[in-house]
mmCIF file of C-alpha atoms in Angstrom:
data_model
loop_
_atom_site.group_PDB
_atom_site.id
_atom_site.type_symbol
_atom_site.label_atom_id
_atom_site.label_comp_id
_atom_site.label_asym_id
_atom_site.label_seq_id
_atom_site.Cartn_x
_atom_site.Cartn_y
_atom_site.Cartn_z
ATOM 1 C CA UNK A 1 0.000 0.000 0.000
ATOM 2 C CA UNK A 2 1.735 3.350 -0.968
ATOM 3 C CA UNK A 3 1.171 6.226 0.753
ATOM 4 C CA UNK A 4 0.493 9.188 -1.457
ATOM 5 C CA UNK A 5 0.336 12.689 0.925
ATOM 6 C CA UNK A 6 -1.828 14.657 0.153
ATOM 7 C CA UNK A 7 -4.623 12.094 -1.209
ATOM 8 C CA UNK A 8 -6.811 12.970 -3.614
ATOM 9 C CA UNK A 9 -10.726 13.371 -1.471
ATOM 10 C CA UNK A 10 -12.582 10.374 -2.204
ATOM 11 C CA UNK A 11 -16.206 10.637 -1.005
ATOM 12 C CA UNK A 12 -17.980 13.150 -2.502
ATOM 13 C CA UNK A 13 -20.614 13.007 -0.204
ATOM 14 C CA UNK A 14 -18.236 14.262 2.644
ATOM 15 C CA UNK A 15 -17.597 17.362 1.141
ATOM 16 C CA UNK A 16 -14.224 17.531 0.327
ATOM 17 C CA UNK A 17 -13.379 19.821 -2.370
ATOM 18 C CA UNK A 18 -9.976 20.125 -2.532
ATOM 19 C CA UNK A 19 -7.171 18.377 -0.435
ATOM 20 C CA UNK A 20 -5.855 20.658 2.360
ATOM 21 C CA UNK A 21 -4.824 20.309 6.200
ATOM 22 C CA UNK A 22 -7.333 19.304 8.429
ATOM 23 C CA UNK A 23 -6.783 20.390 12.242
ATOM 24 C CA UNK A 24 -8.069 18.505 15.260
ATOM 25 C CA UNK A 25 -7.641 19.488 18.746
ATOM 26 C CA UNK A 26 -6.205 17.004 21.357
ATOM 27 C CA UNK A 27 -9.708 16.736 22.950
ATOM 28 C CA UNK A 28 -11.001 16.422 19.363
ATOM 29 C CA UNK A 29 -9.167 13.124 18.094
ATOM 30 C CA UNK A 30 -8.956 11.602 21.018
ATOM 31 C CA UNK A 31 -12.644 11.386 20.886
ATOM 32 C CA UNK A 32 -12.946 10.217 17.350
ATOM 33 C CA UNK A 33 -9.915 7.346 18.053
ATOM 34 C CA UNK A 34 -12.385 6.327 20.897
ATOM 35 C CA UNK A 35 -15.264 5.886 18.711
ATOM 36 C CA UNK A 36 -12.893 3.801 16.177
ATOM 37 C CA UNK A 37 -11.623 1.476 18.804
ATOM 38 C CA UNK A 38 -15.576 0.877 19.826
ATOM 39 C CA UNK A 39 -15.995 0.440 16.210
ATOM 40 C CA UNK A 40 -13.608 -2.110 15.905
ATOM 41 C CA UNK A 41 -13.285 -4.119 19.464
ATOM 42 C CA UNK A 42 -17.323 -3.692 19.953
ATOM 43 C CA UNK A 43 -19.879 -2.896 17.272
ATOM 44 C CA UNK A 44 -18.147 -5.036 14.062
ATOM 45 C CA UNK A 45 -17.304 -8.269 15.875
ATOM 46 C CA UNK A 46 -21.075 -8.293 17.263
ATOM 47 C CA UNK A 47 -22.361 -7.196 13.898
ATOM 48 C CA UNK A 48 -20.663 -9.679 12.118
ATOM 49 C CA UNK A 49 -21.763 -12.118 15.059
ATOM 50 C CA UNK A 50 -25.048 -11.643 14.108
ATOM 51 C CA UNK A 51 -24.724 -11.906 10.061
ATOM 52 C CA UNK A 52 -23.016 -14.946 10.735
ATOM 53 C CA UNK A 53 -26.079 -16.623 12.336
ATOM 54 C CA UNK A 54 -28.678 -15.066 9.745
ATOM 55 C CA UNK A 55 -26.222 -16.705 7.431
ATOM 56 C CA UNK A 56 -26.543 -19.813 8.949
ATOM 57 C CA UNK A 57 -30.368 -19.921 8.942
ATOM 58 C CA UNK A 58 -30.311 -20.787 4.837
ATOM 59 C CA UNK A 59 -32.026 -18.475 2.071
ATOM 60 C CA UNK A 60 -29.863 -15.204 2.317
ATOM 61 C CA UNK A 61 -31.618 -13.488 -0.768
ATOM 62 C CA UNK A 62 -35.010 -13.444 2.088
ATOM 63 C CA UNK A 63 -33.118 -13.028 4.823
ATOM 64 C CA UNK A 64 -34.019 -9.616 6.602
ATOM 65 C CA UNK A 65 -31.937 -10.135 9.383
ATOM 66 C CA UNK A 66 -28.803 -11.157 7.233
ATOM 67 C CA UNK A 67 -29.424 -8.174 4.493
ATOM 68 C CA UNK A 68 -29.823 -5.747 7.921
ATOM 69 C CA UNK A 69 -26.492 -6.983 8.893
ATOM 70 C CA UNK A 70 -24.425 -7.181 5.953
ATOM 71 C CA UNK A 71 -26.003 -2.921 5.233
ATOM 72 C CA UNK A 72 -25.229 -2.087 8.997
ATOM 73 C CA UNK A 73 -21.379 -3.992 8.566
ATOM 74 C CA UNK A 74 -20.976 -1.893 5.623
ATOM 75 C CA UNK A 75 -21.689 1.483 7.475
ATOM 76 C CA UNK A 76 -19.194 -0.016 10.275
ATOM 77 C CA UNK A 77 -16.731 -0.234 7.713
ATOM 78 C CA UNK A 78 -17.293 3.251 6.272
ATOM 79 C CA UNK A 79 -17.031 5.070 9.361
ATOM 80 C CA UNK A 80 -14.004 2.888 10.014
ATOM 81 C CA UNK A 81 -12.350 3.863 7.312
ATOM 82 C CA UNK A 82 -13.318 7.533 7.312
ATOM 83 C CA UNK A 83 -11.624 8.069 10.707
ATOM 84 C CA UNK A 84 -8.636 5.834 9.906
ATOM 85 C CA UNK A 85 -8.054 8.283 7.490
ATOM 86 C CA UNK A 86 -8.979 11.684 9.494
ATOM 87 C CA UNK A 87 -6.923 10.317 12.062
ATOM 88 C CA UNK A 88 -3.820 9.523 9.878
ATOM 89 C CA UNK A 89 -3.666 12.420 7.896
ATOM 90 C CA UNK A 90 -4.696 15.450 10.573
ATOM 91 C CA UNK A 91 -2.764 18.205 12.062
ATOM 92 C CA UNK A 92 -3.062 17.587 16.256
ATOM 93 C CA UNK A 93 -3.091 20.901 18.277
ATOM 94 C CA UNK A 94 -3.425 21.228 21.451
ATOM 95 C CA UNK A 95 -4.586 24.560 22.564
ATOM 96 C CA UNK A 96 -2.715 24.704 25.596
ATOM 97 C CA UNK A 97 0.621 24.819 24.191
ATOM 98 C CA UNK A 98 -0.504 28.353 22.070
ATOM 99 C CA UNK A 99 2.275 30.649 22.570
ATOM 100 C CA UNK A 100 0.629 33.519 21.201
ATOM 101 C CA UNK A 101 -2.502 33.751 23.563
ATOM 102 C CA UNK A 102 -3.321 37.833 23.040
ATOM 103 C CA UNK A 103 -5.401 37.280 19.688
ATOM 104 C CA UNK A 104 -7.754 33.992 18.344
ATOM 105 C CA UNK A 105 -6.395 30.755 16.680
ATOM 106 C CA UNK A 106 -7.429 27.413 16.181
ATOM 107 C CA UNK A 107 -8.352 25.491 19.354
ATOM 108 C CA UNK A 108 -8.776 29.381 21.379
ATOM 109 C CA UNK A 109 -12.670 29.185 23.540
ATOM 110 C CA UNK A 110 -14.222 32.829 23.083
ATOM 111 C CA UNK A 111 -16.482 34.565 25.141
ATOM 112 C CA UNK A 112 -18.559 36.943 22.835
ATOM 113 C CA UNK A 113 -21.128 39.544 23.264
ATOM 114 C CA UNK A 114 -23.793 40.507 21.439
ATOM 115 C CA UNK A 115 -25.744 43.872 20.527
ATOM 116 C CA UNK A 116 -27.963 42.823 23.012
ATOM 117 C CA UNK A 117 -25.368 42.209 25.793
ATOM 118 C CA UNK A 118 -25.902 38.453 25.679
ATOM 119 C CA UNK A 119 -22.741 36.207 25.925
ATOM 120 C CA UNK A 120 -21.620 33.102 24.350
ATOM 121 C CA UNK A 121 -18.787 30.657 24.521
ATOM 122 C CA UNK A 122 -17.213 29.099 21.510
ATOM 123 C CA UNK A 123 -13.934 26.751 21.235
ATOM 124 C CA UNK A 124 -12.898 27.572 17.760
ATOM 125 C CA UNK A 125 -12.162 23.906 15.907
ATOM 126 C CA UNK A 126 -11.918 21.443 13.045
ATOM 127 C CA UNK A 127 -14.429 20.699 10.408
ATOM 128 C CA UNK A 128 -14.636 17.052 12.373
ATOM 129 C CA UNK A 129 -15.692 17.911 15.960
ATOM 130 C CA UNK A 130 -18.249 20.902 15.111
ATOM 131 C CA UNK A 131 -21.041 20.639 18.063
ATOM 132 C CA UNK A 132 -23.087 23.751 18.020
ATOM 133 C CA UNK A 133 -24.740 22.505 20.940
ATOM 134 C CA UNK A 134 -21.773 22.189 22.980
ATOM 135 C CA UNK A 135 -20.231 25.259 21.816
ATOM 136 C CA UNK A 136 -17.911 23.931 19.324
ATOM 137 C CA UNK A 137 -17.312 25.788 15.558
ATOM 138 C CA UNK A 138 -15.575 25.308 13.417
ATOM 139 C CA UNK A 139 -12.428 27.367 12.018
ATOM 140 C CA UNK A 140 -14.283 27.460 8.830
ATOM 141 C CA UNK A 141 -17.475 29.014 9.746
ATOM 142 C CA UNK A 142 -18.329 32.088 9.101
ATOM 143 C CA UNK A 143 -17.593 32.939 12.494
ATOM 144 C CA UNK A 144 -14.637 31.131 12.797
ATOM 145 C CA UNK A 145 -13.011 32.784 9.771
ATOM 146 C CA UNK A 146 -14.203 36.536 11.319
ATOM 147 C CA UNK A 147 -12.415 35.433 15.092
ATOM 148 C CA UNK A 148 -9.140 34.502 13.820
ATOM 149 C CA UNK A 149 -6.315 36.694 14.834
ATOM 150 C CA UNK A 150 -8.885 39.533 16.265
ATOM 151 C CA UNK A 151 -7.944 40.632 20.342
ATOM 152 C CA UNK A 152 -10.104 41.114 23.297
ATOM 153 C CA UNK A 153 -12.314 44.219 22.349
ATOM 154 C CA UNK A 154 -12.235 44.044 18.666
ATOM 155 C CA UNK A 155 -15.886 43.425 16.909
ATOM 156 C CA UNK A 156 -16.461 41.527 13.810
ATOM 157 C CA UNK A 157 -19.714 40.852 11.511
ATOM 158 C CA UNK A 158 -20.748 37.488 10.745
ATOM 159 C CA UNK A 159 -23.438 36.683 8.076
ATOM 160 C CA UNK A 160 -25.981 33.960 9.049
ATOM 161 C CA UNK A 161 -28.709 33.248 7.506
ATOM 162 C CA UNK A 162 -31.228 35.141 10.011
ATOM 163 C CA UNK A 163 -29.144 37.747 8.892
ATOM 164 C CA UNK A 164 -25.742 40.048 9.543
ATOM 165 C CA UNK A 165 -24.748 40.316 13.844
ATOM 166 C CA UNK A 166 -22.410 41.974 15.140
ATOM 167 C CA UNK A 167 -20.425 40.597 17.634
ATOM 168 C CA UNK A 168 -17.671 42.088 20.357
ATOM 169 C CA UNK A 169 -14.450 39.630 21.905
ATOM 170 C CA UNK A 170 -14.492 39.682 25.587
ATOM 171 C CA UNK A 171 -12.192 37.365 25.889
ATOM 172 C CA UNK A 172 -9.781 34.373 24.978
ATOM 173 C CA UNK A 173 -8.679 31.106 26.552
ATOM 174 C CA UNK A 174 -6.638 28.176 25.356
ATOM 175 C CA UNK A 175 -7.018 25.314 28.125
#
């Protein structure tokens, strides 16, 4: 197997456009190699288990339980290799070693304020560990891309789709 850096993207239905570096924080990958060692030691040996025995049972073409299995293996497979590959060929940062902790870059948590005076946190991070419910974005949002290098105090407008804000930098951590 030869290695070829960068690859060329493969699944169009992830997005990739054009090969580039992908980031992940520390917190970040160690999270996704959890979920591919569950993948591996857990899910596929049960999965396959399981088609195993449908497979024993005769008559595969009518076999809901085997064609369930061998579809579900697949998917097991896929995100298998998806992460293998994330994993392999990412950039690992951890925020904490920043040197440069006065302006916003990759891996920084923000505290921002709006026109209204509401606050928000935001860890600024890769494509791969985006939770807007947790207060992850990533460093290509919109708002991502407006936070880089800016200081405690600047303000920066970010389109979204209910329309421009503007938002003001309180302040920056990298823990």
């Amino acid at each position: 197997m030869s290695q070829e850096v960068p690859e060329p993207p493969e699944d169009e239905e992830e997005g990739e456009q054009a090969p580039f570096r992908r980031y992940l924080t520390r917190t970040g990958a160690e999270r996704m190699h959890r979920e591919l060692l569950q993948l591996l030691n857990e899910a596929r040996p049960k999965v396959t288990a399981e088609v195993s025995a449908a497979a024993a049972q005769g008559d595969r073409s009518e076999n809901a339980e085997y064609i369930y299995g061998k579809k579900r293996l697949r998917e097991i497979d896929r995100r298998i290799r998806f992460l293998s590959k994330r994993l392999d060929t990412a950039t690992i940062v951890d925020p904490s070693e920043q040197e440069d902790r006065s302006k916003v870059y990759f891996g920084a948590t923000v505290t921002l304020e709006d026109e209204g005076g509401i606050r928000s946190k935001y860890q600024i991070v890769g494509s791969d560990e985006i939770d807007a419910s947790g207060g992850r974005i990533s460093v290509e949002s919109p708002m991502g891309r407006a936070l880089l290098r800016k200081a405690p105090g600047d303000t920066v407008e970010v389109r979204r789709p209910r329309g421009e804000i503007e938002l003001t930098l309180v302040d920056i951590r990298y823990d």
